[in-house]
Short mmCIF file of N, CA and C in Angstrom, two decimals:
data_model
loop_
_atom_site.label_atom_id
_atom_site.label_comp_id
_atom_site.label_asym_id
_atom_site.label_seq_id
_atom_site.Cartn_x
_atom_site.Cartn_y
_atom_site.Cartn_z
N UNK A 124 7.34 35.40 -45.34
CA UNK A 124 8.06 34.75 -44.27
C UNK A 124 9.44 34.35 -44.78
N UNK A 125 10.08 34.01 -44.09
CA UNK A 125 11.90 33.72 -44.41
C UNK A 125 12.43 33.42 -43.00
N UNK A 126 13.06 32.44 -43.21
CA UNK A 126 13.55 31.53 -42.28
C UNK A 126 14.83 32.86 -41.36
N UNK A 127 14.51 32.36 -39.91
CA UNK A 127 15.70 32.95 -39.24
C UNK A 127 17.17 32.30 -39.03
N UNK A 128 18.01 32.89 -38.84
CA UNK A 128 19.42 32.66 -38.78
C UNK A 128 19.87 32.10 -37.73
N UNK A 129 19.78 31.20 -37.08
CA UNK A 129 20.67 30.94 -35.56
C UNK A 129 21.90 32.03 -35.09
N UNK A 130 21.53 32.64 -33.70
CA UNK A 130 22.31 33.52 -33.33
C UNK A 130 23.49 32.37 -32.34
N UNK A 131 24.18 32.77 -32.25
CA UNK A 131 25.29 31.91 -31.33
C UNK A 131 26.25 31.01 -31.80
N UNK A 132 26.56 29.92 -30.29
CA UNK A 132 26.98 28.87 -31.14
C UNK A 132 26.02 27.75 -30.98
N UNK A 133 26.11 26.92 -32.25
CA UNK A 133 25.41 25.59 -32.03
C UNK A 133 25.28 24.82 -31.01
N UNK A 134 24.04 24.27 -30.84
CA UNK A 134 24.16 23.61 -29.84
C UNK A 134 24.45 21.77 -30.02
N UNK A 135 25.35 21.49 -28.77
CA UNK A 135 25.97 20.39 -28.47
C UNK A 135 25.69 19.76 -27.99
N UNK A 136 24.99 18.59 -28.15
CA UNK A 136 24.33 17.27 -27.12
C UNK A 136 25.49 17.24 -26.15
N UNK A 137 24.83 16.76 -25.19
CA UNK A 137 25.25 15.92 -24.05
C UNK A 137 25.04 14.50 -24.25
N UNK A 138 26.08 13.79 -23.78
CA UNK A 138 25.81 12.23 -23.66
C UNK A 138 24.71 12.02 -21.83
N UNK A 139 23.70 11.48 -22.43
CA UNK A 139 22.74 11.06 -21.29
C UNK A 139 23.23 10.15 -20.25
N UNK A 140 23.59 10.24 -18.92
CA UNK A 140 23.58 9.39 -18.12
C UNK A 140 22.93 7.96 -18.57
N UNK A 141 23.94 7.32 -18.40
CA UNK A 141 23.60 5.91 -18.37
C UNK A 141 22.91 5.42 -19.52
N UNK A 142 22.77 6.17 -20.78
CA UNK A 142 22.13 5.93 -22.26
C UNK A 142 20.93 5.62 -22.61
N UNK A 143 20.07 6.15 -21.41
CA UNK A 143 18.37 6.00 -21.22
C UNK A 143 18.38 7.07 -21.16
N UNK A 144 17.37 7.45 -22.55
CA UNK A 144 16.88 8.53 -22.05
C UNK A 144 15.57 8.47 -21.26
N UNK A 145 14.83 7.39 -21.48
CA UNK A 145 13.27 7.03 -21.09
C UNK A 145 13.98 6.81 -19.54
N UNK A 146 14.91 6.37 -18.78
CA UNK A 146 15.17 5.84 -17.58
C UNK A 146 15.58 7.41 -17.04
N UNK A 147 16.57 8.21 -17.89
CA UNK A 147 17.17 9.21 -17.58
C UNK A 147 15.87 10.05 -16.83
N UNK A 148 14.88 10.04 -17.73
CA UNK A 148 13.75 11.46 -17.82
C UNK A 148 12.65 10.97 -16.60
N UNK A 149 12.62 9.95 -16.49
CA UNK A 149 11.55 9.12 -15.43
C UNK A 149 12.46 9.23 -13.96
N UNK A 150 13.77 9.11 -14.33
CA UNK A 150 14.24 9.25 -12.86
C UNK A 150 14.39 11.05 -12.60
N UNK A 151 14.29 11.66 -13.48
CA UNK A 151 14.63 13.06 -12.68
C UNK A 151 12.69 13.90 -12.64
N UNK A 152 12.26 13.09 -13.07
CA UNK A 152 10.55 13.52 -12.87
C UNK A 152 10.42 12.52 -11.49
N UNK A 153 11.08 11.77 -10.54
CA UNK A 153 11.02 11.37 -9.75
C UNK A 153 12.02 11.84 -8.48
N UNK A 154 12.71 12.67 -8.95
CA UNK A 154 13.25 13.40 -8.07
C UNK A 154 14.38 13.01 -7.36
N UNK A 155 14.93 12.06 -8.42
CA UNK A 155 16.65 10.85 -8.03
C UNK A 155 17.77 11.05 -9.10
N UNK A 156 18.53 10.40 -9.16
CA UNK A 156 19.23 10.24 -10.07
C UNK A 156 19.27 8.77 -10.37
N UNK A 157 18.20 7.94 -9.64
CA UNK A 157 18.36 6.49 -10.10
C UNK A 157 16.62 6.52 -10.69
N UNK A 158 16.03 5.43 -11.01
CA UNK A 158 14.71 5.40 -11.73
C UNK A 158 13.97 5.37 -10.15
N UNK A 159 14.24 5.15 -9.08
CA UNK A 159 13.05 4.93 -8.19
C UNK A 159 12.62 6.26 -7.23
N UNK A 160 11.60 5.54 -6.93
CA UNK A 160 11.29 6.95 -5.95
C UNK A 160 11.69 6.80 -4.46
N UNK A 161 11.60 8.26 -3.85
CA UNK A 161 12.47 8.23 -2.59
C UNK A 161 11.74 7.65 -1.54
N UNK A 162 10.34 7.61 -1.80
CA UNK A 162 9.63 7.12 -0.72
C UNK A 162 8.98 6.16 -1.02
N UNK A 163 9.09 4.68 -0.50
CA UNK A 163 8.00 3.43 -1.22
C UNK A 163 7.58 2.66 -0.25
N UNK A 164 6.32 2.47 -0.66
CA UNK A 164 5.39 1.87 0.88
C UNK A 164 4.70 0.76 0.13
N UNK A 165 3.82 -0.02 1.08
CA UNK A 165 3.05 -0.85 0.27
C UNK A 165 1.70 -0.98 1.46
N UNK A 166 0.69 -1.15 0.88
CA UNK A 166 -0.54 -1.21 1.39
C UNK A 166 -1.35 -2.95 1.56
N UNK A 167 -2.64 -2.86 2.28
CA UNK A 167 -3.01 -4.49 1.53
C UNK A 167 -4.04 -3.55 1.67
N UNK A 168 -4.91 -3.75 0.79
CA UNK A 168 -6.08 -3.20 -0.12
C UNK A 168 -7.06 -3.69 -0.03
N UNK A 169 -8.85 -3.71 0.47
CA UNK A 169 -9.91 -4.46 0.62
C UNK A 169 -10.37 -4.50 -0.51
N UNK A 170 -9.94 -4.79 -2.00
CA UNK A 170 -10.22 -4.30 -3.46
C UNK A 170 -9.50 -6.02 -4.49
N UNK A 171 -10.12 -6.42 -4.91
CA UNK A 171 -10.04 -7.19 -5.99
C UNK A 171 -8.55 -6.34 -6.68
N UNK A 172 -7.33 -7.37 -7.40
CA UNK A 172 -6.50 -7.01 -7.63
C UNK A 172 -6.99 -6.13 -9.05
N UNK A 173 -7.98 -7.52 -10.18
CA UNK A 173 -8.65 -6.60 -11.31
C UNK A 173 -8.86 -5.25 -11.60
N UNK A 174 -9.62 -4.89 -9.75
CA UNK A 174 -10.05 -3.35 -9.69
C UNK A 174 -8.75 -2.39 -9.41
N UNK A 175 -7.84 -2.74 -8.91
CA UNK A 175 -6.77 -1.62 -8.17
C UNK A 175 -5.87 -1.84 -9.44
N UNK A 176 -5.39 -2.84 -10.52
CA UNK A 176 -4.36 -2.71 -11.41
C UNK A 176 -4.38 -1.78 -12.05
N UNK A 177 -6.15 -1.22 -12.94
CA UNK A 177 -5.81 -0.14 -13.81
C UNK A 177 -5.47 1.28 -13.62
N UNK A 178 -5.34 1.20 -12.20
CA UNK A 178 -5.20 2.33 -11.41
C UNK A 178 -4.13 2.35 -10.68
N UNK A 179 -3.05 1.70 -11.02
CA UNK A 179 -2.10 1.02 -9.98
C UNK A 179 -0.90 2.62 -10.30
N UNK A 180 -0.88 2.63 -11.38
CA UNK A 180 0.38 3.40 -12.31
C UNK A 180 1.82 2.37 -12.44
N UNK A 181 2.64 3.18 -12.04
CA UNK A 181 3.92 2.32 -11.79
C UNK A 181 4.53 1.24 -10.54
N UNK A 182 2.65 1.08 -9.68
CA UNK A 182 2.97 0.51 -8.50
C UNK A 182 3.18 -1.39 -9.01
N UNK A 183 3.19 -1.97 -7.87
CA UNK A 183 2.82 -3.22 -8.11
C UNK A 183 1.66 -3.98 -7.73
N UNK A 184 0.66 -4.70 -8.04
CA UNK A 184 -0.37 -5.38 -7.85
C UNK A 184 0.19 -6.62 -7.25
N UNK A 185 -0.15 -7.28 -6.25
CA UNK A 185 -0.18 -8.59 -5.72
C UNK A 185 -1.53 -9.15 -5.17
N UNK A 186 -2.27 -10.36 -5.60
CA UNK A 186 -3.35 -10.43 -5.31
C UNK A 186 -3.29 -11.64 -3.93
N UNK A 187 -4.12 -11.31 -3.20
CA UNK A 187 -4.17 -12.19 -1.88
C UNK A 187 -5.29 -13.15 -2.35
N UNK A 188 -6.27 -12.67 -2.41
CA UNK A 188 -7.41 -13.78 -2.66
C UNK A 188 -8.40 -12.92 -3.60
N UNK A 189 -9.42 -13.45 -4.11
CA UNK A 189 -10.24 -12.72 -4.69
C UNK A 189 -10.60 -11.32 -4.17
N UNK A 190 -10.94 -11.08 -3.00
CA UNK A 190 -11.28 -9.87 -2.21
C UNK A 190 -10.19 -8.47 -2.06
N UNK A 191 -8.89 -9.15 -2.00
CA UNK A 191 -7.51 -8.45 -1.63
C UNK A 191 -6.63 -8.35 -2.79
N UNK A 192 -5.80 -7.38 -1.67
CA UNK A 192 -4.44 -7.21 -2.73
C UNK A 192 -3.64 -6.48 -1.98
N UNK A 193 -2.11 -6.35 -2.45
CA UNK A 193 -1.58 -5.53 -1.97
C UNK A 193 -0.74 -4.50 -3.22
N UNK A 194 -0.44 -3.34 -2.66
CA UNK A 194 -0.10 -2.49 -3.70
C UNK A 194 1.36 -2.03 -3.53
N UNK A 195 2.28 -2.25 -4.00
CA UNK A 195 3.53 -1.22 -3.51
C UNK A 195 3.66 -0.10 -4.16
N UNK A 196 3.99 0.79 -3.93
CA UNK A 196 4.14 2.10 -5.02
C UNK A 196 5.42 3.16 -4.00
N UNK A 197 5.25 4.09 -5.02
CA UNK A 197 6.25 5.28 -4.57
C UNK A 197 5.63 6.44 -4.49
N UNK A 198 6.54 7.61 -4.18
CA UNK A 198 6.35 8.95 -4.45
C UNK A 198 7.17 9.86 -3.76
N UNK A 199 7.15 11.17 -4.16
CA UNK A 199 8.58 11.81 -4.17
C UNK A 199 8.40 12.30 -2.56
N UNK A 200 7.43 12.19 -1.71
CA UNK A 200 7.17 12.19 -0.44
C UNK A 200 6.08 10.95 0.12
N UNK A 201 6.37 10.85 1.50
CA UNK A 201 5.51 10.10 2.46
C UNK A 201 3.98 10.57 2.05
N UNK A 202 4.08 11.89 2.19
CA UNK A 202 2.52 12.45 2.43
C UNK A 202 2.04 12.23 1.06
N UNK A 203 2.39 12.47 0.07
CA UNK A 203 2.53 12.32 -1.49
C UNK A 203 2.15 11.22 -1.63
N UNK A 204 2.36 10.16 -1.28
CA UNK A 204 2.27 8.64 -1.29
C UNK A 204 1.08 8.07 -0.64
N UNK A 205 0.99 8.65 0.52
CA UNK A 205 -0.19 8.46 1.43
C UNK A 205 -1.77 9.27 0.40
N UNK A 206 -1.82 10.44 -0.03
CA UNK A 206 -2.49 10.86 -0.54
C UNK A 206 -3.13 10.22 -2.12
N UNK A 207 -1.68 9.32 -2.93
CA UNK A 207 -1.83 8.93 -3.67
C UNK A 207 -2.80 7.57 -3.59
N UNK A 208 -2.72 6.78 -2.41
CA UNK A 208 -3.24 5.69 -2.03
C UNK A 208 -5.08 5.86 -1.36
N UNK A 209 -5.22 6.97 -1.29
CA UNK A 209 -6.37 7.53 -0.85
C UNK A 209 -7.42 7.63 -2.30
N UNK A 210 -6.88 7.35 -3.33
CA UNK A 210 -7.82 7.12 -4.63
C UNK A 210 -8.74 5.95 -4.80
N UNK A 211 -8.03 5.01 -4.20
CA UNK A 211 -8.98 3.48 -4.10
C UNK A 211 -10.05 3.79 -3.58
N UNK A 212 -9.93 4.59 -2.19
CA UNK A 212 -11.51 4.87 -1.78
C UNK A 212 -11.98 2.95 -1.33
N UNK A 213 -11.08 2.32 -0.74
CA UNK A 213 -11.59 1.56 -0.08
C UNK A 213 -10.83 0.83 1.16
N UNK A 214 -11.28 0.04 2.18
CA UNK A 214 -10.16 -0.31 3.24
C UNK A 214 -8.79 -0.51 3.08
N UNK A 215 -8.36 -0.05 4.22
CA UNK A 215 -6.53 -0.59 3.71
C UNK A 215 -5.80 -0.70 4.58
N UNK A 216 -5.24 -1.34 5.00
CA UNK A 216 -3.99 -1.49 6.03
C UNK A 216 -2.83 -0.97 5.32
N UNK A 217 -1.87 -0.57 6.35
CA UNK A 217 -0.14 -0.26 6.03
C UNK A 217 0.53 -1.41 6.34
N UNK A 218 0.98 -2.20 5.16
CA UNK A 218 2.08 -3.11 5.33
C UNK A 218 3.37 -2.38 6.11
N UNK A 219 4.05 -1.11 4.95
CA UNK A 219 5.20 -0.52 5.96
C UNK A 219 5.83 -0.07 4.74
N UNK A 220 6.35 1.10 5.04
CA UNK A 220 7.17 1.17 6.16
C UNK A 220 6.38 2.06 7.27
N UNK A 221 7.11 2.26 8.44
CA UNK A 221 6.27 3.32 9.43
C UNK A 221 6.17 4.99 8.94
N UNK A 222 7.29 4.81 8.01
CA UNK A 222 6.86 6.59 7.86
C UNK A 222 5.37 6.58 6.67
N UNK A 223 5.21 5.81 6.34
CA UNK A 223 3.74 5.63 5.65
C UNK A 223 2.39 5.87 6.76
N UNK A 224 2.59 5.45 7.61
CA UNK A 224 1.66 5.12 8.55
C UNK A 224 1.38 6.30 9.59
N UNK A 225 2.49 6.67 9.14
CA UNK A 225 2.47 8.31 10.09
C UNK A 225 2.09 9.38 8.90
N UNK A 226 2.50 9.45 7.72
CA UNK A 226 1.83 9.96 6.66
C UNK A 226 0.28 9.78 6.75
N UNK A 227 -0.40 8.59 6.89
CA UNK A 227 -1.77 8.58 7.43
C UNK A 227 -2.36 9.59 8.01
N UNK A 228 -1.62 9.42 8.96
CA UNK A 228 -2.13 9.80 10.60
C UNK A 228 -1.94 11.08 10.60
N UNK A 229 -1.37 11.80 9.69
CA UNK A 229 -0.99 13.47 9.85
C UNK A 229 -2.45 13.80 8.81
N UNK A 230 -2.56 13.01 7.73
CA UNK A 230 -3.56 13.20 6.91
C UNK A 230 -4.86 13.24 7.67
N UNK A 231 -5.03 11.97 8.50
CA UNK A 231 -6.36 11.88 8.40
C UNK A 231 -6.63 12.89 10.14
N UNK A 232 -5.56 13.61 10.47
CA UNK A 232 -5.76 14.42 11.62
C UNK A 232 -6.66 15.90 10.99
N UNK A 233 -7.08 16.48 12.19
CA UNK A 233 -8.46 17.75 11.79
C UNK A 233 -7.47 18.43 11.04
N UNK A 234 -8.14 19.66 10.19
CA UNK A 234 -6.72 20.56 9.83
C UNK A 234 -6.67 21.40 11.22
N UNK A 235 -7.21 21.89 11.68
CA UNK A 235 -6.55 22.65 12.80
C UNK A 235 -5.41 22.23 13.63
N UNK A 236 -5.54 20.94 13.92
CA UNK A 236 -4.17 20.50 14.70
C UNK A 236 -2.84 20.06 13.61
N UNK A 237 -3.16 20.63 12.30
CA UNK A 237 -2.08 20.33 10.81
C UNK A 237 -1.18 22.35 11.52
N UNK A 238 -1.37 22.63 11.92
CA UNK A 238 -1.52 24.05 11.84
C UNK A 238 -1.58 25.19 11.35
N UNK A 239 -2.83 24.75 10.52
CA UNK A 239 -3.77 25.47 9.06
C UNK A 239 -4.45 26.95 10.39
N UNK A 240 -5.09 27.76 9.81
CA UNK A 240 -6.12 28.77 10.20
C UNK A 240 -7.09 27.86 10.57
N UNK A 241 -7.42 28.36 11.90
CA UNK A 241 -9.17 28.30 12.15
C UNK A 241 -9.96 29.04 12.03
N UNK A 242 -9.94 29.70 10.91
CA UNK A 242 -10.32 30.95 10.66
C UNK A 242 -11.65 29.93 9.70
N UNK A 243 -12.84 30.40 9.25
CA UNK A 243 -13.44 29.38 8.22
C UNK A 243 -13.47 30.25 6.86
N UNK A 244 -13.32 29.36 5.86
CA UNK A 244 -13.69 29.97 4.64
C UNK A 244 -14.43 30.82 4.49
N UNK A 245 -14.60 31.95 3.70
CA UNK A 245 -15.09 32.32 3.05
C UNK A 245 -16.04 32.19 1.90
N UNK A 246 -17.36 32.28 1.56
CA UNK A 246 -18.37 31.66 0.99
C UNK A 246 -18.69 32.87 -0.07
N UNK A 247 -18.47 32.36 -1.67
CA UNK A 247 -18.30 33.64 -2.23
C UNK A 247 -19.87 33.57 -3.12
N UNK A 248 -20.56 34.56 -3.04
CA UNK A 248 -21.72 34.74 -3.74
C UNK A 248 -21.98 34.25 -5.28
#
């Protein structure tokens, strides 16, 4: 074995926006040029805050009473967001905003009226 030669020219850093790179790399895996996400909703949750924190990610936990909570979070879409909140797997109201709530409502509609095939799967041996 023997080391290869670099073909070209060297390469030249760039200075990182704003001198984060941890802020830099989190905001463009979020689909901004600032750290947040484009879409942020918040829920109230029929779930003990204990139970929904370790599962929260980058959202926020607020606890109402022992029983409740509310969650704010993001995601790089409505539906994205709505789907993400569907992990608790337990009651929930939409605090807001309304395009959350319509994210719901497209979700929890049949797929046929999504305007998927009504054709049915296929069942493979």
């Amino acid at each position: 074995m023997r080391p290869t030669v670099p073909h070209g020219a060297p390469f030249a850093p760039r200075v990182v926006p704003g001198w984060d790179v941890d802020a830099f790399v989190s905001a463009r895996f979020k689909g901004s040029d600032t750290n947040e996400w484009p879409c942020r909703g918040t829920l109230l949750l029929h779930a003990p805050a204990r139970d929904v924190l370790p599962f929260a990610g980058d959202g926020t936990v607020t606890a109402i009473d022992d029983e409740r909570c509310t969650l704010a979070a993001g995601s790089w879409s409505w539906g994205a967001l709505a789907a993400s909140f569907g992990r608790f797997e337990v009651a929930m109201e939409v605090v807001g905003p309304p395009e959350l709530a319509e994210a719901f409502a497209v979700q929890a509609a049949p797929p046929a009226s999504k305007g998927s095939s009504t054709e049915q799967p296929r069942r493979q041996s």
